[in-house]
Structure formats: C-alpha cells, structure tokens
Amino acid sequence: MGKYERQLIEDTEKIIVKILNSEPLTSNDKKNRWFNHAVQIAKQINRDFPNISSVKHLGNRYDNTGDILIISNSKGIFIEVKMSETKLGVGTKANISQDALTENHLFIGKIKSWSTWREEKNHNKWVKASLNKFNRYPQRILKIGNSTTQREEKARYLRGLKRNRKSKDILKNIHNRDRKEKLDYFKYLSVQKQDREMIKRFFVLITLGIHTKEALTDLIKKKDLFREVQNLYIYYTNCRKGKVIIKKENAGKRINRIIGKYPKFEIIFPKGLTHCKIAGIKDNISKPLLQVVLHWKNIAQGIKTPCLNIFDLTVNS
C-alpha cells in the first residue's frame, strides 16, 4: 500500500471516530473514497457496542493493536478496520519486511538476515553480470547513472522482449540462481535455535493483520500483548452490487482458539522449497498455520523489492 492509500485509510478511520463521537463531517470527509464504508462501519460499531462513552483514534501509533479505541461499559475495546472494494476477501495474505524472520527475534543469537545473506553472496553483483550478457540495451537505459535503477530497468527491458530467446535465458538463469540462494539461506536458518515464544507472538500479530515493520518490531515485545488482543475486534468491509457488506471478527476469540489448541509453536522448513511455515505443535504433531515465502515483488525474482509473502493457512485450524 502506497503513502497516498495509507493516508486515505487513516482519514477514513478518523471519519469513523467523528461519526461515533457525533462530530460534524467536512466536505472533504464526504469525498473520501471510503466514506460509505466508514458510515456503515460506524453504524455497526454502534449496534455492537451500544453504551459507548469515549472514542479515540489511535492511527499510526505502534504501541497498540488497533486503529480505534472505544470505551464501552467502562471497558476498553480496540477496533481494527480493513476495507476492500472487492466482493470477497478479508486480507489473509500480506507482504512484510524481507528480514522480518530475524529482526523480530524468532531465532536465538546473532542470526544473519536474508538481506545480509544476499550481500555476502554478492547478489547484486552477479545479477548485474548476468544482465550484462545482453548487449543491445537502448541508450536511455545505458545512460542511467544509478546502478540499482539501471539494473532494474535492464531486467524490465529483457522481460518485455517476449520472443527473444537470450533475454528469456538470462532471466531464467537469474531466477534459478536466486532460488538456489534462497534454498541455501533457509538451510542455514533451519539449524538455528528458535525462540518459540517469539514465534507465537509473531504468528498472533500477523494473524491480526499487523504487517508493518515498525508495528511488528514494537508490538512483538509488548508485555501485555495477549491481554490487549482479548479486546480486539476487526471489521472487514466488501462491496456487493454497490452495497457495503460488513464482517466482524472477534480477534481475541480466534487467537485464543488457535493458541489454546497448540501449546507450542515452531518454524518448519520443507526441503527443496523457498518457503517456511509457522506451525503449531500438539502431541508432537506440527500443524502449518502460516506460510512464509521469500519473494521479490517487482519485475522478476532476484531483481527488485525483496519481501516475505505470507499466506494464512488457519482456515481449518
């Protein structure tokens, strides 16, 4: 999500707070792309919590698990809002920081991050050398002074040459070598000692839709994280035939059901695959709950925007 989209969402959260506090709305509020969603969410919150005495927007603070804090019957309730213009979907997939597995202390000791691993393998250097095997780039690309930008634009150009065999081979070779690099990194991680408590916390935060680097880093260490989660509700919206449809999830109940079912958590590394899985353990049996993929978001694998692509496997857990 870009900066503009994030601002729109935050403005929408503020609109919800205004409605709940019976504050006047501005003309800009009503022009907000998500205004109808905000109105319907506010109405639903009022129905769900009829005795609201206070409403506060929490926004981009990273010391809590929700967007909005309401006080109802003298109890603090955290509200998380997730809106979509599609017919279905509740945001069960996410792209998070490329180094989230190590920067959130899921392993004990000084563990190499994926980005550090690539640096040690001279990733950018060998990608550049591979791209330079093609010698007919246009001048507009060759004139680019920034080496990173030039490397990315060369790859983009090769990707656009649909019928050029050499360009396909170059990108395929980069893909294959990058895959080998990923496999080697996961082989390295697989023998490191894991911190089961931090893995459990990581699972909880990802499941709750906490995906930004700053929020994960701050909240994963929070002492009263699990107590706060008990009072978190997530409101999802979708559109069907022009009508806003709302789904409310009791996040605390969902989390309690899963972590109550699995006393321990671990990361498992399937052999020969570029993903690992966050798993719950019960009776010495591992049940995969999240799939974490080493991924490049843009242009091609090995080229631009490394991240962790996460899939929620808890539907039947």
CSV table of N, CA, C and O in Angstrom, one decimal, residues 155-163 167 171:
chain,number,residue,atom,x,y,z
A,155,ALA,N,16.5,-5.4,-16.5
A,155,ALA,CA,15.7,-6.6,-16.3
A,155,ALA,C,14.3,-6.4,-16.8
A,155,ALA,O,13.7,-7.2,-17.4
A,156,ARG,N,13.8,-5.2,-16.6
A,156,ARG,CA,12.4,-4.8,-17.1
A,156,ARG,C,12.4,-4.9,-18.6
A,156,ARG,O,11.4,-5.4,-19.2
A,157,TYR,N,13.5,-4.4,-19.2
A,157,TYR,CA,13.6,-4.4,-20.7
A,157,TYR,C,13.6,-5.8,-21.2
A,157,TYR,O,12.9,-6.2,-22.2
A,158,LEU,N,14.4,-6.7,-20.6
A,158,LEU,CA,14.5,-8.1,-21.0
A,158,LEU,C,13.2,-8.8,-20.9
A,158,LEU,O,12.8,-9.6,-21.7
A,159,ARG,N,12.5,-8.5,-19.8
A,159,ARG,CA,11.2,-9.1,-19.6
A,159,ARG,C,10.2,-8.7,-20.7
A,159,ARG,O,9.3,-9.5,-21.1
A,160,GLY,N,10.4,-7.5,-21.3
A,160,GLY,CA,9.5,-7.1,-22.3
A,160,GLY,C,9.8,-7.7,-23.7
A,160,GLY,O,8.9,-7.5,-24.6
A,161,LEU,N,10.9,-8.3,-23.8
A,161,LEU,CA,11.3,-8.9,-25.1
A,161,LEU,C,10.7,-10.3,-25.2
A,161,LEU,O,11.4,-11.3,-24.9
A,162,LYS,N,9.5,-10.4,-25.5
A,162,LYS,CA,8.7,-11.7,-25.4
A,162,LYS,C,9.3,-12.8,-26.2
A,162,LYS,O,9.3,-14.0,-25.8
A,163,ARG,N,9.8,-12.5,-27.4
A,163,ARG,CA,10.2,-13.5,-28.3
A,163,ARG,C,11.8,-13.6,-28.4
A,163,ARG,O,12.3,-14.3,-29.3
A,167,SER,N,17.1,-13.1,-23.9
A,167,SER,CA,16.6,-12.4,-22.8
A,167,SER,C,15.9,-13.4,-21.8
A,167,SER,O,16.0,-13.3,-20.6
A,171,LEU,N,17.0,-14.1,-17.8
A,171,LEU,CA,16.1,-14.0,-16.6
A,171,LEU,C,15.9,-15.4,-15.9
A,171,LEU,O,15.7,-15.4,-14.7
